[in-house]
mmCIF file of C-alpha atoms in Angstrom:
data_model
loop_
_atom_site.group_PDB
_atom_site.id
_atom_site.type_symbol
_atom_site.label_atom_id
_atom_site.label_comp_id
_atom_site.label_asym_id
_atom_site.label_seq_id
_atom_site.Cartn_x
_atom_site.Cartn_y
_atom_site.Cartn_z
ATOM 1 C CA MET A 242 4.031 -18.204 11.003
ATOM 2 C CA THR A 243 0.871 -15.390 10.052
ATOM 3 C CA ASP A 244 -1.292 -15.063 7.531
ATOM 4 C CA PHE A 245 -1.223 -11.603 5.680
ATOM 5 C CA ILE A 246 -3.734 -10.825 2.876
ATOM 6 C CA LEU A 247 -2.037 -7.651 0.943
ATOM 7 C CA VAL A 248 -4.518 -5.338 -1.161
ATOM 8 C CA ALA A 249 -3.251 -2.765 -3.173
ATOM 9 C CA GLY A 250 -4.369 0.976 -4.484
ATOM 10 C CA ALA A 251 -5.990 2.542 -7.121
ATOM 11 C CA TRP A 252 -4.939 1.064 -10.584
ATOM 12 C CA LEU A 253 -3.308 -2.104 -9.073
ATOM 13 C CA GLY A 254 -4.236 -5.659 -8.129
ATOM 14 C CA ALA A 255 -2.037 -8.431 -6.866
ATOM 15 C CA TRP A 256 1.029 -8.234 -8.944
ATOM 16 C CA ALA A 257 1.759 -5.759 -7.287
ATOM 17 C CA TRP A 258 2.826 -7.313 -4.018
ATOM 18 C CA ASP A 259 5.364 -10.227 -6.081
ATOM 19 C CA GLU A 260 8.550 -9.328 -4.338
ATOM 20 C CA VAL A 261 7.225 -7.885 -0.753
ATOM 21 C CA ALA A 262 5.324 -11.520 -0.675
ATOM 22 C CA ALA A 263 8.080 -13.405 -1.846
ATOM 23 C CA ASP A 264 9.675 -11.938 1.420
ATOM 24 C CA LEU A 265 7.652 -12.972 3.681
ATOM 25 C CA ARG A 266 6.880 -16.432 2.117
ATOM 26 C CA ALA A 267 10.793 -16.609 2.560
ATOM 27 C CA ALA A 268 10.840 -15.611 6.158
ATOM 28 C CA GLY A 269 8.029 -18.664 7.022
ATOM 29 C CA HIS A 270 4.608 -16.731 6.519
ATOM 30 C CA GLU A 271 1.189 -16.904 4.184
ATOM 31 C CA VAL A 272 0.407 -14.460 1.928
ATOM 32 C CA HIS A 273 -2.396 -13.953 -0.068
ATOM 33 C CA ALA A 274 -1.984 -11.125 -2.304
ATOM 34 C CA LEU A 275 -5.743 -9.750 -3.356
ATOM 35 C CA THR A 276 -6.928 -8.457 -6.534
ATOM 36 C CA LEU A 277 -9.957 -6.410 -6.002
ATOM 37 C CA SER A 278 -13.604 -6.655 -8.007
ATOM 38 C CA GLY A 279 -13.077 -4.314 -11.092
ATOM 39 C CA LEU A 280 -9.457 -4.402 -11.249
ATOM 40 C CA ALA A 281 -6.970 -6.653 -12.971
ATOM 41 C CA GLU A 282 -7.741 -10.127 -14.084
ATOM 42 C CA LYS A 283 -10.994 -8.694 -12.166
ATOM 43 C CA GLN A 284 -12.127 -6.417 -14.192
ATOM 44 C CA THR A 285 -15.193 -7.912 -15.759
ATOM 45 C CA LEU A 286 -17.237 -8.060 -12.021
ATOM 46 C CA PRO A 287 -19.498 -5.799 -10.815
ATOM 47 C CA THR A 288 -17.694 -3.228 -8.779
ATOM 48 C CA GLY A 289 -17.727 -0.999 -5.746
ATOM 49 C CA GLN A 290 -16.652 0.171 -2.063
ATOM 50 C CA GLN A 291 -18.679 -2.315 -0.507
ATOM 51 C CA ILE A 292 -17.733 -4.988 -2.820
ATOM 52 C CA HIS A 293 -14.271 -3.982 -2.804
ATOM 53 C CA VAL A 294 -14.579 -4.564 1.545
ATOM 54 C CA GLN A 295 -16.469 -7.677 0.729
ATOM 55 C CA ASP A 296 -13.858 -9.392 -1.237
ATOM 56 C CA ILE A 297 -11.668 -9.025 2.047
ATOM 57 C CA VAL A 298 -14.000 -9.913 4.425
ATOM 58 C CA ASP A 299 -14.827 -12.963 2.236
ATOM 59 C CA GLU A 300 -11.326 -13.587 1.657
ATOM 60 C CA VAL A 301 -10.436 -14.252 4.920
ATOM 61 C CA GLU A 302 -13.658 -16.428 5.879
ATOM 62 C CA ARG A 303 -12.624 -18.648 2.522
ATOM 63 C CA LEU A 304 -9.963 -19.674 3.729
ATOM 64 C CA ASP A 305 -10.808 -19.546 7.155
ATOM 65 C CA LEU A 306 -7.811 -17.942 8.129
ATOM 66 C CA ARG A 307 -7.230 -17.362 11.388
ATOM 67 C CA ASP A 308 -4.331 -14.049 13.293
ATOM 68 C CA VAL A 309 -4.770 -12.462 10.244
ATOM 69 C CA VAL A 310 -3.070 -8.928 9.096
ATOM 70 C CA LEU A 311 -4.499 -7.639 6.383
ATOM 71 C CA VAL A 312 -2.141 -4.491 4.563
ATOM 72 C CA GLY A 313 -3.823 -2.281 2.415
ATOM 73 C CA HIS A 314 -2.152 0.655 0.267
ATOM 74 C CA SER A 315 -3.154 3.624 -1.003
ATOM 75 C CA TYR A 316 -7.163 3.813 -2.014
ATOM 76 C CA SER A 317 -7.237 0.404 -0.584
ATOM 77 C CA GLY A 318 -6.744 1.453 2.946
ATOM 78 C CA VAL A 319 -10.484 2.732 2.832
ATOM 79 C CA PRO A 320 -12.224 -1.110 2.464
ATOM 80 C CA VAL A 321 -9.246 -2.752 4.730
ATOM 81 C CA GLY A 322 -9.705 -1.255 7.134
ATOM 82 C CA GLN A 323 -13.807 -1.577 7.277
ATOM 83 C CA ALA A 324 -12.832 -5.509 6.338
ATOM 84 C CA ALA A 325 -10.360 -5.465 9.520
ATOM 85 C CA GLU A 326 -13.453 -4.314 11.753
ATOM 86 C CA ARG A 327 -15.537 -7.056 10.317
ATOM 87 C CA ILE A 328 -13.533 -9.725 10.648
ATOM 88 C CA GLY A 329 -13.675 -9.695 14.418
ATOM 89 C CA ASP A 330 -10.938 -11.908 16.575
ATOM 90 C CA ARG A 331 -9.547 -13.374 13.254
ATOM 91 C CA LEU A 332 -7.578 -10.215 12.787
ATOM 92 C CA ARG A 333 -3.736 -9.943 14.224
ATOM 93 C CA ARG A 334 -4.015 -6.473 13.247
ATOM 94 C CA VAL A 335 -4.214 -4.547 10.388
ATOM 95 C CA VAL A 336 -1.411 -1.826 8.676
ATOM 96 C CA PHE A 337 -1.759 0.960 6.329
ATOM 97 C CA VAL A 338 0.577 1.957 3.347
ATOM 98 C CA ASP A 339 1.005 5.636 2.886
ATOM 99 C CA SER A 340 -3.398 4.697 2.628
ATOM 100 C CA ASN A 341 -6.506 6.720 2.858
ATOM 101 C CA LEU A 342 -8.590 5.414 6.040
ATOM 102 C CA PRO A 343 -11.828 4.905 6.239
ATOM 103 C CA ALA A 344 -14.713 7.238 8.136
ATOM 104 C CA ASP A 345 -18.358 6.473 8.152
ATOM 105 C CA GLY A 346 -20.471 7.525 6.008
ATOM 106 C CA VAL A 347 -17.260 9.705 3.711
ATOM 107 C CA SER A 348 -16.106 8.321 0.832
ATOM 108 C CA PHE A 349 -12.817 7.943 -0.803
ATOM 109 C CA LEU A 350 -12.763 10.916 -2.783
ATOM 110 C CA ASP A 351 -14.918 13.225 0.437
ATOM 111 C CA GLY A 352 -11.552 12.440 2.721
ATOM 112 C CA PHE A 353 -9.217 15.088 0.848
ATOM 113 C CA PRO A 354 -9.424 17.888 -2.408
ATOM 114 C CA SER A 355 -10.157 15.908 -5.110
ATOM 115 C CA ASP A 356 -12.313 17.812 -7.563
ATOM 116 C CA HIS A 357 -9.467 16.663 -10.120
ATOM 117 C CA ILE A 358 -10.441 12.910 -9.671
ATOM 118 C CA ARG A 359 -14.051 14.434 -9.907
ATOM 119 C CA ALA A 360 -13.248 15.885 -13.481
ATOM 120 C CA ALA A 361 -11.789 13.156 -14.820
ATOM 121 C CA LEU A 362 -13.918 10.790 -13.496
ATOM 122 C CA ALA A 363 -16.834 12.993 -15.592
ATOM 123 C CA GLU A 364 -13.993 12.864 -18.645
ATOM 124 C CA HIS A 365 -13.410 8.774 -19.157
ATOM 125 C CA ASP A 366 -16.444 7.388 -18.717
ATOM 126 C CA ASP A 367 -16.562 6.890 -14.467
ATOM 127 C CA ALA A 368 -12.999 5.350 -14.235
ATOM 128 C CA TRP A 369 -10.813 6.853 -12.716
ATOM 129 C CA PRO A 370 -7.705 6.935 -15.568
ATOM 130 C CA LEU A 371 -4.114 5.505 -15.383
ATOM 131 C CA LEU A 372 -1.534 8.365 -14.162
ATOM 132 C CA PRO A 373 0.848 9.476 -16.562
ATOM 133 C CA PRO A 374 4.695 8.907 -17.072
ATOM 134 C CA ALA A 375 5.118 12.189 -15.127
ATOM 135 C CA ALA A 376 3.316 11.803 -12.351
ATOM 136 C CA TYR A 377 5.495 8.637 -10.504
ATOM 137 C CA ALA A 378 8.491 10.849 -11.151
ATOM 138 C CA ASN A 379 10.351 11.288 -7.662
ATOM 139 C CA GLN A 380 8.948 8.538 -6.416
ATOM 140 C CA ASP A 381 12.109 6.458 -5.837
ATOM 141 C CA LEU A 382 10.754 4.453 -8.697
ATOM 142 C CA THR A 383 12.939 2.895 -11.701
ATOM 143 C CA ASP A 384 12.034 3.181 -15.594
ATOM 144 C CA GLU A 385 11.405 -0.111 -15.128
ATOM 145 C CA GLN A 386 9.311 -0.028 -12.668
ATOM 146 C CA ILE A 387 7.424 2.941 -14.089
ATOM 147 C CA THR A 388 6.657 0.880 -17.346
ATOM 148 C CA ARG A 389 5.023 -1.527 -15.726
ATOM 149 C CA LEU A 390 3.044 0.304 -13.339
ATOM 150 C CA ILE A 391 1.384 1.825 -16.399
ATOM 151 C CA GLY A 392 1.625 -1.481 -18.510
ATOM 152 C CA GLU A 393 -0.176 -3.664 -15.662
ATOM 153 C CA GLY A 394 -2.029 -1.060 -14.139
ATOM 154 C CA THR A 395 -5.805 -0.929 -15.445
ATOM 155 C CA PRO A 396 -8.192 2.229 -14.580
ATOM 156 C CA HIS A 397 -9.846 2.175 -11.424
ATOM 157 C CA PRO A 398 -13.814 2.119 -11.092
ATOM 158 C CA ALA A 399 -15.487 5.729 -9.939
ATOM 159 C CA SER A 400 -17.805 3.477 -7.667
ATOM 160 C CA THR A 401 -15.323 2.041 -5.342
ATOM 161 C CA LEU A 402 -14.415 6.334 -4.927
ATOM 162 C CA THR A 403 -17.884 7.843 -4.336
ATOM 163 C CA GLU A 404 -19.108 5.072 -2.057
ATOM 164 C CA PRO A 405 -19.733 6.283 1.478
ATOM 165 C CA ALA A 406 -17.290 3.668 3.904
ATOM 166 C CA VAL A 407 -20.048 1.676 6.941
ATOM 167 C CA LEU A 408 -18.131 1.409 10.606
ATOM 168 C CA LYS A 409 -19.494 1.352 13.793
ATOM 169 C CA ARG A 410 -16.739 2.007 16.035
ATOM 170 C CA PRO A 411 -14.121 4.437 15.845
ATOM 171 C CA LEU A 412 -11.004 2.851 13.629
ATOM 172 C CA ALA A 413 -8.464 3.996 16.851
ATOM 173 C CA GLU A 414 -9.494 0.775 18.752
ATOM 174 C CA LEU A 415 -7.927 -1.272 16.084
ATOM 175 C CA PRO A 416 -4.439 -2.447 16.516
ATOM 176 C CA ALA A 417 -2.608 -0.949 13.378
ATOM 177 C CA THR A 418 0.465 0.534 12.338
ATOM 178 C CA TYR A 419 0.417 3.548 9.597
ATOM 179 C CA VAL A 420 3.560 3.479 6.998
ATOM 180 C CA LYS A 421 4.546 6.747 5.920
ATOM 181 C CA CYS A 422 5.862 6.997 3.486
ATOM 182 C CA VAL A 423 8.080 10.210 3.585
ATOM 183 C CA LEU A 424 9.645 11.249 0.067
ATOM 184 C CA ASP A 425 6.246 13.356 -0.397
ATOM 185 C CA GLY A 426 7.463 16.010 2.898
ATOM 186 C CA ARG A 427 3.696 15.766 3.963
ATOM 187 C CA ALA A 428 2.884 14.900 6.972
ATOM 188 C CA PRO A 429 0.653 12.103 7.913
ATOM 189 C CA LEU A 430 -2.908 12.906 7.671
ATOM 190 C CA PRO A 431 -4.897 14.174 10.220
ATOM 191 C CA ALA A 432 -6.962 10.881 10.981
ATOM 192 C CA VAL A 433 -3.635 9.472 11.048
ATOM 193 C CA ALA A 434 -2.766 12.010 13.934
ATOM 194 C CA GLU A 435 -5.869 11.334 15.830
ATOM 195 C CA ALA A 436 -5.676 7.577 16.067
ATOM 196 C CA LEU A 437 -2.220 7.484 17.018
ATOM 197 C CA GLU A 438 -3.404 9.051 19.906
ATOM 198 C CA GLY A 439 -5.434 6.215 20.857
ATOM 199 C CA GLY A 440 -2.774 4.243 21.974
ATOM 200 C CA ARG A 441 -3.220 0.757 19.995
ATOM 201 C CA TRP A 442 -1.439 2.443 16.603
ATOM 202 C CA GLU A 443 2.106 2.934 15.715
ATOM 203 C CA LEU A 444 3.619 5.070 13.073
ATOM 204 C CA VAL A 445 6.157 3.926 10.913
ATOM 205 C CA GLU A 446 8.471 5.863 8.458
ATOM 206 C CA LEU A 447 9.812 4.468 5.696
ATOM 207 C CA ASN A 448 12.230 6.884 3.586
ATOM 208 C CA THR A 449 11.083 6.516 -0.158
ATOM 209 C CA GLY A 450 7.671 7.070 -2.562
ATOM 210 C CA HIS A 451 4.303 6.161 -2.880
ATOM 211 C CA TRP A 452 4.558 3.076 -4.024
ATOM 212 C CA PRO A 453 7.301 1.017 -1.783
ATOM 213 C CA MET A 454 5.973 -2.459 -2.898
ATOM 214 C CA PHE A 455 7.984 -1.624 -5.886
ATOM 215 C CA SER A 456 10.493 0.876 -4.790
ATOM 216 C CA THR A 457 11.621 -0.609 -1.508
ATOM 217 C CA PRO A 458 10.082 -4.180 -1.262
ATOM 218 C CA HIS A 459 12.797 -5.535 0.859
ATOM 219 C CA GLU A 460 11.785 -2.949 3.773
ATOM 220 C CA LEU A 461 8.003 -2.625 3.162
ATOM 221 C CA ALA A 462 8.172 -6.538 3.901
ATOM 222 C CA GLU A 463 10.242 -6.611 6.903
ATOM 223 C CA ILE A 464 8.297 -3.521 8.818
ATOM 224 C CA LEU A 465 4.950 -5.742 7.592
ATOM 225 C CA ARG A 466 6.830 -8.864 9.514
ATOM 226 C CA GLU A 467 7.691 -6.674 12.641
ATOM 227 C CA ALA A 468 4.001 -5.155 13.039
ATOM 228 C CA ALA A 469 2.687 -8.593 12.619
ATOM 229 C CA ASP A 470 5.221 -9.819 15.804
ATOM 230 C CA ARG A 471 3.402 -7.073 17.924
ATOM 231 C CA GLY A 472 0.168 -8.373 17.160
#
């Protein structure tokens, strides 16, 4: 049995993992889907990127988990990567699901061309607004899934996107799986390619769009189970 902590990306809460979590539990694993501060049912809590890192670390310590697989999707790869370093020998593996990666001293928005997001933050009181339905087109999602993503999503707090990450050692030293959703046709980020050269990371491709917990939950759960087996 492995303890999984599942952390969804921008706008999403623990609810995003319902189907993946059900599959993992059916396979005998413990699953803890985590909503980060400032999102979903935790919208009113103070927030920031380092608070998000602490949210994850606190969950591991509160439950006294060992042999943990941390899973971060999209934005949440940034706090998950930092938390993976901080929980030390409690970590079994970290899985990045089509996610951004933390780099010491670099914010989420500094990691890629993000002027359009910065403009959106300025226009919406320092919150990243929900995407319009058209942004989910061609992502292997049903109309019902898109409706749920928009209907249950919450604006994403700006401070989590602009605070720099804090890492004490190279991310490539952690045992990791990177899941690349290939529907967009883009190659993995340069930071992923660099980490793969270190020998402790593996790359797994998934033929779907950016939200595989909705589009291919069973396939994603199987990838997570296999990642846990690798340790």
